[in-house]
CSV table of C-alpha atoms and ligand atoms in Angstrom, one decimal:
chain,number,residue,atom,x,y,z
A,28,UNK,CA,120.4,-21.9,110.4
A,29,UNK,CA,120.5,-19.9,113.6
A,30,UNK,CA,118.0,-22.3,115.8
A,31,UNK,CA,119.8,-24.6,118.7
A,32,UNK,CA,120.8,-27.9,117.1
A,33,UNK,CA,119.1,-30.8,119.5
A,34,UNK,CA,120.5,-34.6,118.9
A,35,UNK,CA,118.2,-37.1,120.3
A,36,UNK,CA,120.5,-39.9,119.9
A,37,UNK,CA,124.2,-40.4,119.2
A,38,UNK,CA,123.5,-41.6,115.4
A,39,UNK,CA,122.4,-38.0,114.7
A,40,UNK,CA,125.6,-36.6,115.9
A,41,UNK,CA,127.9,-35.9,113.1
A,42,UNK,CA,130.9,-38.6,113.1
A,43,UNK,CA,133.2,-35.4,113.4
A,44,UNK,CA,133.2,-32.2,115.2
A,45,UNK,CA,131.5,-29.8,112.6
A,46,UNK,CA,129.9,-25.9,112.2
A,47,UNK,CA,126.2,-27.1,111.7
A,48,UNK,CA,124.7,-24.1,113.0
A,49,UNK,CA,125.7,-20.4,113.2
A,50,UNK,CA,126.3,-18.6,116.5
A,51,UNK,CA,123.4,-15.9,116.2
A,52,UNK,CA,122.0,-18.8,118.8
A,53,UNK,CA,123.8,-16.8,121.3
A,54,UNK,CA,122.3,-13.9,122.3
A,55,UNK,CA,125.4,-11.7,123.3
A,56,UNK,CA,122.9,-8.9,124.4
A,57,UNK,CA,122.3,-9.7,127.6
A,58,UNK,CA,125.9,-9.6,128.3
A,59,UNK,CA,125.3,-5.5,127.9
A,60,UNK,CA,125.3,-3.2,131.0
A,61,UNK,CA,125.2,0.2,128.6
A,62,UNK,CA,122.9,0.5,125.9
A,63,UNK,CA,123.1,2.5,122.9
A,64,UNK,CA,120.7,5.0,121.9
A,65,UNK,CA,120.7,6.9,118.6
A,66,UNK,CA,119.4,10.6,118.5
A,67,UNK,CA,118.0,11.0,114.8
A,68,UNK,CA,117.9,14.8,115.2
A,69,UNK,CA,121.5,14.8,115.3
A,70,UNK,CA,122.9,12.0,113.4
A,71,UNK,CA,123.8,12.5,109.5
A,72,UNK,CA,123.4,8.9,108.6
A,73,UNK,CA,126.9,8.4,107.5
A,74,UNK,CA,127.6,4.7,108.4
A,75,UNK,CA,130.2,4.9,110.4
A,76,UNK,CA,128.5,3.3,113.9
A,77,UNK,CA,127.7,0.4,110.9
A,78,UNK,CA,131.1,0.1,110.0
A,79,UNK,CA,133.0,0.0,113.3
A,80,UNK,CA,130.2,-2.4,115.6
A,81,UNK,CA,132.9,-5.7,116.1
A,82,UNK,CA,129.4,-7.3,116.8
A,83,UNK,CA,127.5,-6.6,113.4
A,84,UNK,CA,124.9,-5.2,115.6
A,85,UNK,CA,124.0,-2.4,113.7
A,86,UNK,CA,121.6,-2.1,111.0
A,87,UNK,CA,120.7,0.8,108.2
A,88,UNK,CA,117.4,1.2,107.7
A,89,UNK,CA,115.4,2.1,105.0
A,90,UNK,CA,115.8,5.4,105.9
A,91,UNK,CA,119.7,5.3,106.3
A,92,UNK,CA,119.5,5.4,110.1
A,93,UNK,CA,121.2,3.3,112.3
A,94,UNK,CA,119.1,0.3,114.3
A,95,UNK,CA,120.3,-1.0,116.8
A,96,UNK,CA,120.3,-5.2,117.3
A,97,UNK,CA,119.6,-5.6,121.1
A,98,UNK,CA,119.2,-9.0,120.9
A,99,UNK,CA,123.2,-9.2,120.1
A,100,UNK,CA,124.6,-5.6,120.9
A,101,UNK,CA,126.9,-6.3,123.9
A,102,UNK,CA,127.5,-2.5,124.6
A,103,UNK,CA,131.4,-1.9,123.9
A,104,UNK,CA,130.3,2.0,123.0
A,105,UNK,CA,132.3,1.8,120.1
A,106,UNK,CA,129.8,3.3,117.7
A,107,UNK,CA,129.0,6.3,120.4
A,108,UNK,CA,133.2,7.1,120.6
A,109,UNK,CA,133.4,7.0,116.6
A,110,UNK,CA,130.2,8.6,116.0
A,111,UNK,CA,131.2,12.3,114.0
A,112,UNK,CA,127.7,13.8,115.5
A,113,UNK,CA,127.5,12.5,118.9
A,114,UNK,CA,124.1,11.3,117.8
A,115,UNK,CA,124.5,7.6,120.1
A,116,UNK,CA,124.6,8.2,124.2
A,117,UNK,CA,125.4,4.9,126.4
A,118,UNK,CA,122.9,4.7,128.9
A,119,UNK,CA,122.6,2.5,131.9
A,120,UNK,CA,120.5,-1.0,131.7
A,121,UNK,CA,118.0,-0.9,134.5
B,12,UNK,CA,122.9,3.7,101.3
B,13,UNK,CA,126.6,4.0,99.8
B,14,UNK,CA,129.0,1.7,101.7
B,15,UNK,CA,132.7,2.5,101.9
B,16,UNK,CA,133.1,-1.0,102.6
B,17,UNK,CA,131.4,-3.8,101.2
B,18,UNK,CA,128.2,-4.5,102.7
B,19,UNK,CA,128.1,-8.4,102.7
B,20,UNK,CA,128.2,-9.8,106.2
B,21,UNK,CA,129.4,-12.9,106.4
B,22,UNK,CA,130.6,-13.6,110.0
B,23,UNK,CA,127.7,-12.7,112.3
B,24,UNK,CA,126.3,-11.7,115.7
B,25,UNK,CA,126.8,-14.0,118.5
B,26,UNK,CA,130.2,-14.9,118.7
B,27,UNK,CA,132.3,-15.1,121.9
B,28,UNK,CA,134.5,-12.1,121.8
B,29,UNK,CA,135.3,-9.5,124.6
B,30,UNK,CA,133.5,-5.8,124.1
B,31,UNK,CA,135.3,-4.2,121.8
B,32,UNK,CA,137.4,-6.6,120.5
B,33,UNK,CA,139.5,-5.9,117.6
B,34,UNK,CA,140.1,-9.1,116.5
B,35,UNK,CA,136.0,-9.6,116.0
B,36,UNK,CA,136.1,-6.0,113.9
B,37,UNK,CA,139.3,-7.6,112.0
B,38,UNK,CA,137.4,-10.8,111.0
B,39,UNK,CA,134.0,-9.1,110.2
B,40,UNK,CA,136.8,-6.8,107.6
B,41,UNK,CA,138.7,-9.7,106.4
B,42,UNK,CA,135.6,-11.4,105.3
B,43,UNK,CA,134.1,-8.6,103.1
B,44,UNK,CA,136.8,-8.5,101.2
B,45,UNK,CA,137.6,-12.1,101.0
B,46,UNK,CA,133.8,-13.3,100.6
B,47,UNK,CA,131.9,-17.0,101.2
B,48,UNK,CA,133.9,-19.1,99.3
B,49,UNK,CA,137.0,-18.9,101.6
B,50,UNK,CA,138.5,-21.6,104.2
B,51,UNK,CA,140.5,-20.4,106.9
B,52,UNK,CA,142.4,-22.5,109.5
B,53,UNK,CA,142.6,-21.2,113.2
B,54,UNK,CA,145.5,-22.8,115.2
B,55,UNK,CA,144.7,-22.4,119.7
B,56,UNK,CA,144.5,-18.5,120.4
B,57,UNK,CA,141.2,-16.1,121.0
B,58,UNK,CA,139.5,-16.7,117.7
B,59,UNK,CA,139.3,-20.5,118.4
B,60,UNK,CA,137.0,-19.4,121.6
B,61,UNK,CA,135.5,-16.1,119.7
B,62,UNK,CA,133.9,-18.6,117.0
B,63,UNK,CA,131.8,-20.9,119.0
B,64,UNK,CA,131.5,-24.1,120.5
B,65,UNK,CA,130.4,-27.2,118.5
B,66,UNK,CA,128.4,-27.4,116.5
B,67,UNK,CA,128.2,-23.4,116.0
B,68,UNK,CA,130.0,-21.3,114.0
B,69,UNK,CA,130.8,-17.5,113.6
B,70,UNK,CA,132.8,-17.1,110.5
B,71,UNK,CA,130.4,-18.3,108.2
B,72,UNK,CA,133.1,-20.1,106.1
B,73,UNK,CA,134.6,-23.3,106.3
B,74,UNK,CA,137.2,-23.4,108.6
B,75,UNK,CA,139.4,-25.8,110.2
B,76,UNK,CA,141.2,-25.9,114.2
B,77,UNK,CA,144.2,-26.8,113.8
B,78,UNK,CA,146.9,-26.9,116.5
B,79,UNK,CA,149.1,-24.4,118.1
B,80,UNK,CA,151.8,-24.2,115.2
B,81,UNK,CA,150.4,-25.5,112.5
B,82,UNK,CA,148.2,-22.5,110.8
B,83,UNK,CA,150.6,-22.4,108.0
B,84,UNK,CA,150.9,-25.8,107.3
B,85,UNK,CA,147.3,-26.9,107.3
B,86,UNK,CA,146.6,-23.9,105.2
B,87,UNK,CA,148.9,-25.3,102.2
B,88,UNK,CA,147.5,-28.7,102.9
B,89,UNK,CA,144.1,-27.5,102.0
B,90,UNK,CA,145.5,-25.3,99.2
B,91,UNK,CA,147.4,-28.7,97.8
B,92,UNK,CA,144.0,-30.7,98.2
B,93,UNK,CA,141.5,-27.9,96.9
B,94,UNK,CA,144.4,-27.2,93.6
B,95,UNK,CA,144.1,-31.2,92.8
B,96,UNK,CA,140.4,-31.2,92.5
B,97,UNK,CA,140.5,-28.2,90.4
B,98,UNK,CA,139.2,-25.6,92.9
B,99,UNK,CA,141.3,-22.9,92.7
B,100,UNK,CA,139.0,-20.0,92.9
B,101,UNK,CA,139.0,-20.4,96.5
B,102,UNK,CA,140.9,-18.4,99.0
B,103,UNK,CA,142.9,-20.7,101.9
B,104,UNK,CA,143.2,-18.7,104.6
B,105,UNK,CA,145.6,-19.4,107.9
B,106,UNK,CA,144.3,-16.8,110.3
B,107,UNK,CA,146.5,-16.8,113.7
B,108,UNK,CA,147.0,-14.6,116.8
B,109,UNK,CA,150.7,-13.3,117.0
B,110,UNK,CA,151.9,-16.2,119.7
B,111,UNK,CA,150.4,-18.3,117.0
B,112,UNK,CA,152.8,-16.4,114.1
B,113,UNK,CA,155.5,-14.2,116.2
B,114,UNK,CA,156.6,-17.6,118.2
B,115,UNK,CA,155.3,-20.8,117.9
B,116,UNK,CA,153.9,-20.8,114.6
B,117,UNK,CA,156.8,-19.0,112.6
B,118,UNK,CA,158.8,-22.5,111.7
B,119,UNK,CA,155.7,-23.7,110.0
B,120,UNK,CA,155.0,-20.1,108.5
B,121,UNK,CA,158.3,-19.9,106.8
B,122,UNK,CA,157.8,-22.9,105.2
B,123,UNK,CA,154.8,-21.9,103.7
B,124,UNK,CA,156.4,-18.8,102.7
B,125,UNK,CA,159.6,-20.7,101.5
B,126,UNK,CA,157.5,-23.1,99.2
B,127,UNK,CA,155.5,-20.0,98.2
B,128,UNK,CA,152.4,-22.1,98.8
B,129,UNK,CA,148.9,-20.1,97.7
B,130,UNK,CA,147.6,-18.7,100.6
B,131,UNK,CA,147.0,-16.2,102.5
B,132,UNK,CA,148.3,-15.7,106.0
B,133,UNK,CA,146.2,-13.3,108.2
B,134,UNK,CA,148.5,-12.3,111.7
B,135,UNK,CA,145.8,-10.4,113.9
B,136,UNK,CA,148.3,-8.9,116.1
B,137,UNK,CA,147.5,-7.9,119.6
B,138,UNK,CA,150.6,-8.5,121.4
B,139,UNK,CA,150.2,-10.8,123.5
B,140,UNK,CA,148.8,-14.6,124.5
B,141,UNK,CA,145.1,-13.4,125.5
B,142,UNK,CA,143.7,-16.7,125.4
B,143,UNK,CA,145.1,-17.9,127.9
B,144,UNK,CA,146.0,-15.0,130.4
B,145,UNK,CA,148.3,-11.9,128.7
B,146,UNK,CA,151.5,-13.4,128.9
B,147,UNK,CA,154.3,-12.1,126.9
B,148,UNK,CA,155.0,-12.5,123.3
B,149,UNK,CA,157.7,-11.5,120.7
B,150,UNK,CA,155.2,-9.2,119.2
B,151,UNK,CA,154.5,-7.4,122.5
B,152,UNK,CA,155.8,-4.2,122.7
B,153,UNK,CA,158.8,-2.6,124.8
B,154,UNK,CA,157.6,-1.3,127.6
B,155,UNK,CA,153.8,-3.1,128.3
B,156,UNK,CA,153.0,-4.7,130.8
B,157,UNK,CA,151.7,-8.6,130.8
B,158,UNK,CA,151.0,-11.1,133.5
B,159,UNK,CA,154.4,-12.6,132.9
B,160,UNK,CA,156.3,-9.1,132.5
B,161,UNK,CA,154.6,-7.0,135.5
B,162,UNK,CA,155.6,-3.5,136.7
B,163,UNK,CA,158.8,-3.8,137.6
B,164,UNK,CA,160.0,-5.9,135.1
B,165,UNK,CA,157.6,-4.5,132.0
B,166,UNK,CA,159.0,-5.9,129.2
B,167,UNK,CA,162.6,-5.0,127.9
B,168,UNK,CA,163.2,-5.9,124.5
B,169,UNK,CA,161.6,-4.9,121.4
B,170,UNK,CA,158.8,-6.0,119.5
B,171,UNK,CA,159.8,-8.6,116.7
B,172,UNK,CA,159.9,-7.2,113.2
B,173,UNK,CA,157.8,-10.0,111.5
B,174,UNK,CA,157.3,-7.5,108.6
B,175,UNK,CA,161.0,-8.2,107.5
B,176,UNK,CA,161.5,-11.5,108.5
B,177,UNK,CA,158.7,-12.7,105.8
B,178,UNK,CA,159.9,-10.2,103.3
B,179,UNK,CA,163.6,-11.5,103.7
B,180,UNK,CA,161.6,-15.1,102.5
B,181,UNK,CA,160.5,-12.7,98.8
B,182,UNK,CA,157.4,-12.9,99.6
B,183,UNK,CA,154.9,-11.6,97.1
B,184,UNK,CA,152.9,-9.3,99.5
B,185,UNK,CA,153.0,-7.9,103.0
B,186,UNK,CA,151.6,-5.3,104.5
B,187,UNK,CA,150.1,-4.3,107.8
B,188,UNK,CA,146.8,-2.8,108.3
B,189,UNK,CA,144.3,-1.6,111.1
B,190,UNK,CA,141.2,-2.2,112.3
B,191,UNK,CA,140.7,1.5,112.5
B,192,UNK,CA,141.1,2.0,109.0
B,193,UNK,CA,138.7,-0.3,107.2
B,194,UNK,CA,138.8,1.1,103.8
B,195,UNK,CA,142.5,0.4,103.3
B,196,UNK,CA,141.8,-3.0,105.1
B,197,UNK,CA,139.9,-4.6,102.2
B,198,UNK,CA,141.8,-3.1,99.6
B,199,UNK,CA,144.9,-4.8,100.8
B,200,UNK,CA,143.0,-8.1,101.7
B,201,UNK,CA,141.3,-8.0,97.6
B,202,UNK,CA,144.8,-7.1,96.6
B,203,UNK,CA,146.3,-10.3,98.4
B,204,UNK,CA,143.1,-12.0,96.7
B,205,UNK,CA,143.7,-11.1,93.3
B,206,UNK,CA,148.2,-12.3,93.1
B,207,UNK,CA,149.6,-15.9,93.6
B,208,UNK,CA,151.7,-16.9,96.3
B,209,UNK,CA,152.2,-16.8,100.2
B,210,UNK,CA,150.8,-13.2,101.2
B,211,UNK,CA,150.9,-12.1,104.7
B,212,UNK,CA,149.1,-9.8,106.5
B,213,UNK,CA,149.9,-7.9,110.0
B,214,UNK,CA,146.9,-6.6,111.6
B,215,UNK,CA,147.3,-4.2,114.9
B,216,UNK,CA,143.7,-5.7,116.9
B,217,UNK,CA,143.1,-4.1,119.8
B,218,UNK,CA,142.0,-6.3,122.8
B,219,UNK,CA,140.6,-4.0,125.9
B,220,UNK,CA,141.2,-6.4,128.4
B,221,UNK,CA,144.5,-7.3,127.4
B,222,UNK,CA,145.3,-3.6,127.2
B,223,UNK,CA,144.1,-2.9,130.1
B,224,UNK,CA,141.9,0.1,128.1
B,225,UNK,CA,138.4,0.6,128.0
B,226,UNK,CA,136.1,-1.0,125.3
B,227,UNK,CA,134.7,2.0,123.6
B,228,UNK,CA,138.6,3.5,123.0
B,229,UNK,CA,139.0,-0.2,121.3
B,230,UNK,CA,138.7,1.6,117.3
B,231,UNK,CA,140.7,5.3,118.3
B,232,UNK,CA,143.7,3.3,119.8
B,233,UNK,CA,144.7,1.6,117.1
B,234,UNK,CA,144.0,4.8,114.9
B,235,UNK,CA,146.5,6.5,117.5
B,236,UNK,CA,148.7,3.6,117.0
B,237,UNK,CA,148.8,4.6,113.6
B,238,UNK,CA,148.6,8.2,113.9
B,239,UNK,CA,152.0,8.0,116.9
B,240,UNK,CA,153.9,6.5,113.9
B,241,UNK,CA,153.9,3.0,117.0
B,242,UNK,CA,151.8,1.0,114.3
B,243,UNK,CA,152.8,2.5,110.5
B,244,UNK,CA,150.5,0.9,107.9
B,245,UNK,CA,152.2,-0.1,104.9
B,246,UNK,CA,153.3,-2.6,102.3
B,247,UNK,CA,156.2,-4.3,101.1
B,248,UNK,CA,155.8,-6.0,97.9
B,249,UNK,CA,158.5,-9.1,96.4
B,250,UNK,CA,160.1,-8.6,99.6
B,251,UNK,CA,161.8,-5.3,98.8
B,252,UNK,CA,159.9,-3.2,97.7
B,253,UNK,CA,158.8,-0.7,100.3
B,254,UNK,CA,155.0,1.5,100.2
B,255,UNK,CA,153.9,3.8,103.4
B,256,UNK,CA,150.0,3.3,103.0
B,257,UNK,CA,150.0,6.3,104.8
B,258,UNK,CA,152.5,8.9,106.4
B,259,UNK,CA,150.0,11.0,109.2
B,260,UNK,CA,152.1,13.9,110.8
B,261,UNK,CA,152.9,12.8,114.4
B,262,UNK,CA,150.9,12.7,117.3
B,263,UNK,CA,152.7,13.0,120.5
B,264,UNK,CA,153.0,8.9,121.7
B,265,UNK,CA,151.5,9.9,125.0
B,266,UNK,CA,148.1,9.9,123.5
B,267,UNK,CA,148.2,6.0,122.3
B,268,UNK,CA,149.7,5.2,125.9
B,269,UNK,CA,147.5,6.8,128.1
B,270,UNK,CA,144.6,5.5,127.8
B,271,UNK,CA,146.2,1.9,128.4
B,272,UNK,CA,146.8,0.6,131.6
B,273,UNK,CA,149.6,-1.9,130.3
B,274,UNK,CA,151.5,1.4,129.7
B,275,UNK,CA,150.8,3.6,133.1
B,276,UNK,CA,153.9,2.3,134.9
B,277,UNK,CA,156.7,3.9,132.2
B,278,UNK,CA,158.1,7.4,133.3
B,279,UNK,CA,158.6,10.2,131.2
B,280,UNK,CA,161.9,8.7,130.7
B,281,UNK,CA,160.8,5.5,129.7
B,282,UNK,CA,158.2,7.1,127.6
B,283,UNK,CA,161.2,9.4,125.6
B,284,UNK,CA,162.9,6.0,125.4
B,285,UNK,CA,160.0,4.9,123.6
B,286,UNK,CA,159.7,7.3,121.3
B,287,UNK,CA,163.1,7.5,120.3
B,288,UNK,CA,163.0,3.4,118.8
B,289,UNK,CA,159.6,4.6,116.9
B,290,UNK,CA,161.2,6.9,115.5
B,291,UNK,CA,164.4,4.8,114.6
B,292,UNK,CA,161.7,2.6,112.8
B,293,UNK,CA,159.5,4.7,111.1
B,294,UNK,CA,162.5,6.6,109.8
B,295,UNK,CA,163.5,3.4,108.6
B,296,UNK,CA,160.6,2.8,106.7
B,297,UNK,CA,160.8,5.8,105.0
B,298,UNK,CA,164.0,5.4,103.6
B,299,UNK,CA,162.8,2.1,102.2
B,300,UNK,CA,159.9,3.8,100.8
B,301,UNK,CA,162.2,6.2,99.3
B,302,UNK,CA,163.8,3.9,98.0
B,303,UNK,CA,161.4,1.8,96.2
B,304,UNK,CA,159.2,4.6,94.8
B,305,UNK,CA,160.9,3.9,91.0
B,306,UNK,CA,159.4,0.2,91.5
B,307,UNK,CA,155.7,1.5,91.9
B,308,UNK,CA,156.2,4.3,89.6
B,309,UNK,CA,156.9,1.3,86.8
B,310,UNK,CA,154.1,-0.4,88.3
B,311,UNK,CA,151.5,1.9,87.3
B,312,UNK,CA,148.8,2.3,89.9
B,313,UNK,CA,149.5,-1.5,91.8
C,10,LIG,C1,151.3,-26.4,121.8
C,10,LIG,C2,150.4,-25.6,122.6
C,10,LIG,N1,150.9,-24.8,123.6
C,10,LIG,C3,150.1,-24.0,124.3
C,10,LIG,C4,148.8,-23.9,124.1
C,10,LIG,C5,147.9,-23.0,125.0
C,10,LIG,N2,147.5,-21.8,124.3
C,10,LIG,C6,146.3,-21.8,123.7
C,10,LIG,S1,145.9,-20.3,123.0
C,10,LIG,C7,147.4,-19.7,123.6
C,10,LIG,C8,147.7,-18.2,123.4
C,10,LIG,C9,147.5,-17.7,122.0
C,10,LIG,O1,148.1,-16.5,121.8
C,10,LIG,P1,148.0,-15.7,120.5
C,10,LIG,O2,148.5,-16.6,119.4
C,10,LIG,O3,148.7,-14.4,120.6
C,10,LIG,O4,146.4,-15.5,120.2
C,10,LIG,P2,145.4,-14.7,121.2
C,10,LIG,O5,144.9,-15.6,122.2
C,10,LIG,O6,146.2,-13.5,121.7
C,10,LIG,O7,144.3,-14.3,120.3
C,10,LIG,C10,148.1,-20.6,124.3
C,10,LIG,C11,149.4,-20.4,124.9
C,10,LIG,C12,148.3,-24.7,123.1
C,10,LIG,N3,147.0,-24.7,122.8
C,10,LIG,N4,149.1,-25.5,122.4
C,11,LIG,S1,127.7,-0.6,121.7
C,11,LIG,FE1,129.2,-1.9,120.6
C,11,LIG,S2,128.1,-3.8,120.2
C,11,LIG,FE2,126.6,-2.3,120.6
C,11,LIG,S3,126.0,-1.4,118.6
C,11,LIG,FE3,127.6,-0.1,119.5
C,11,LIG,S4,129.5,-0.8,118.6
C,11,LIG,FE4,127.9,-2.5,118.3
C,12,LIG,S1,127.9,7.4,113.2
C,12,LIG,FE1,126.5,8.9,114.2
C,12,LIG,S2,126.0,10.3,112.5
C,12,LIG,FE2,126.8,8.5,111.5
C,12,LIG,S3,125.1,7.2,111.1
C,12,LIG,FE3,125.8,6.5,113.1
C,12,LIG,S4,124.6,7.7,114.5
C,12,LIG,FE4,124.4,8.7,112.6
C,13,LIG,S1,140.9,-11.2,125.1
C,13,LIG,FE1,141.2,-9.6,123.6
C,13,LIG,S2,141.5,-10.6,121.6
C,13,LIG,FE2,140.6,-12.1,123.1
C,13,LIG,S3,138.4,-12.0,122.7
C,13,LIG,FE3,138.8,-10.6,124.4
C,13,LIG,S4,139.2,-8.6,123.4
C,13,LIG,FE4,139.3,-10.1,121.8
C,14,LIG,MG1,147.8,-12.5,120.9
């Protein structure tokens, strides 16, 4: 469901402005000038950079740590402010 | 991994919003507790743009753009259409900004709300028109600053109390709620869910630009918005009976203005001014609480 959506013709267009296709076809990552980076040492796997990312960027892995979606993650820093540990630092995109 | 929330993700990644916006957190919320099978109806505001540009979608739901005003009324359309085919085990969902609901959306809201119609009317609140430049709305709040109410004439009269204008229609269920405070979030939205009738739902969404704040402060400001009594989370239910969801001790109101630029003009006048009406209000709500507690103690637990 995520892949771009390509008409050919105008009988393959739908007769009606519809959702066909989700918006994970937009790669919101490169919008990012700070990147989040996770510190395992410190963090305590709670959940709570999962819970507040407005971009559903973050992942739990099998291993209850965090994972960060780069492809998407458009670096608001949210998850670093909330973070009880201060287990993410932003740091600069080179 | 134990989720406090539910860990179904129905919008996803990609969408259009700002960093840090709280209207994104506020739909990613809304649709763990309200789940796939769910239409919602946008009328012209941020989430319209935040969603995607045909023939993509966000939400992950069925959902229909509707115009400026109309929200409310396209949402009991759908409700009307999906209840004659037998579908009622699907939430409708109007889901508006607060020029969308405050102003030009509240004739078509309190018709809804008059005929009781069952839906469920989401207000993500972050007072003002962002979509189309911060101007001014009824739900923006004494003092801020927009492009149509700069510095020197920051705005001078109160925010609306939408809150009591939809309970004054009896309405089954209000309440407000945060993006800061997820948990209570959902349990309000399944609550909505699970009782007939026009519910409506008052969400404090923090939007950085608009606030002239920085992204990462996006999730503590509208905690301090709750924590500074500006923001109180907490229900009214049949229209008169009053719940705090919460009642946090006070934090001085400097801390939620701050950190926002829409805010840095006021003096410490302005600022005591400020306080004072917060006050007025959340004292208010307490005596309504007060108040009602018989109603809930009958209730048992609801
Ligand atoms: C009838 C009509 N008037 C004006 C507009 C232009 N317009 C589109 S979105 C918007 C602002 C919406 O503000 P709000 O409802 O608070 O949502 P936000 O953009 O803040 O999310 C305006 C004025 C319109 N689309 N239709
Ligand atoms: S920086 Fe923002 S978008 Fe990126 S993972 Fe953290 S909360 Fe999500
Ligand atoms: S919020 Fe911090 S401590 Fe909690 S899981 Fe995320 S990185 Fe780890
Ligand atoms: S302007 Fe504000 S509400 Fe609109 S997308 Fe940006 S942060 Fe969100
Ligand atoms: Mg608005």
């Amino acid at each position: 469901m995520s892949e771009e959506i390509k008409w050919t013709k105008e009988s393959d267009m739908p007769l009606m402005a519809m959702s066909m296709g989700r918006m994970t076809v937009n790669k919101t990552g490169s919008w990012r000038n700070l990147r989040p980076v996770v510190d395992k040492d410190k963090c305590n796997k709670c959940g709570i950079c999962w819970k507040f990312c407005p971009d559903v960027s973050i992942k739990m892995d099998a291993e209850d740590y965090p994972v960060v979606d780069l492809e998407y993650c458009k670096g608001c820093g949210i998850c670093a402010t909330e973070c009880p540990k201060d287990a993410i630092t932003m740091v600069k995109e080179s | 991994m134990k989720y406090t929330i539910p860990a179904e993700e129905v919008m996803c990644s990609g969408h259009k919003a700002c960093q840090g916006c709280g209207a994104a957190l506020a739909m990613r919320y809304a649709l763990k507790a309200l789940g796939p099978r769910t239409i919602m109806t946008f009328p012209a505001c941020c989430w319209s743009v935040i969603d995607g540009p045909f023939p993509y979608s966000a939400v992950g739901v069925p959902l229909f753009h509707t115009a400026f005003e109309t929200a409310a009324v396209v949402a009991s359309g759908i409700r009307a259409g999906l209840d004659a085919r037998g579908e009622e085990d699907i939430n409708v969902v109007a889901w508006a900004g607060d020029g969308g609901t405050f102003d030009i959306g509240i004739q078509a809201l309190s018709g809804t709300t008059e005929r009781n119609d069952n839906i469920i009317y989401v207000c993500y609140d972050n007072e003002a028109y962002m979509n189309t430049g911060v101007q001014r709305s009824s739900a923006t709040p004494w003092g801020a600053v927009t492009s149509t109410t700069p510095a020197r004439h920051f705005k001078q009269e109160r925010k609306k109390d939408m809150m009591a204008i939809l309970a004054a229609h009896s309405i089954p269920y209000t309440a407000s709620a945060s993006v800061a405070y997820p948990e209570d979030f959902v349990k309000k939205l399944n609550y909505a869910k699970s009782i007939k009738g026009t519910k409506f739902l008052h969400i404090l969404a923090s939007c950085p630009p608009g606030w002239r704040s920085a992204p990462e402060l996006a999730v503590q400001l509208a905690r301090l918005a709750v924590q500074t009594h500006v923001f109180p989370l907490y229900e009214i239910h049949e229209g008169r009976y009053f719940r705090m969801s919460m009642n946090p001790k006070k934090k001085p109101i400097t801390e939620y203005l701050k950190p926002q630029g829409r805010f840095r003009h006021l003096t410490e006048e302005q600022v005591a001014d400020m306080d004072r009406m917060v006050d007025e209000r959340y004292e208010y709500l307490l005596e309504q609480a007060e108040r009602s507690k018989p109603y809930f103690e009958d209730k048992k637990g609801n």
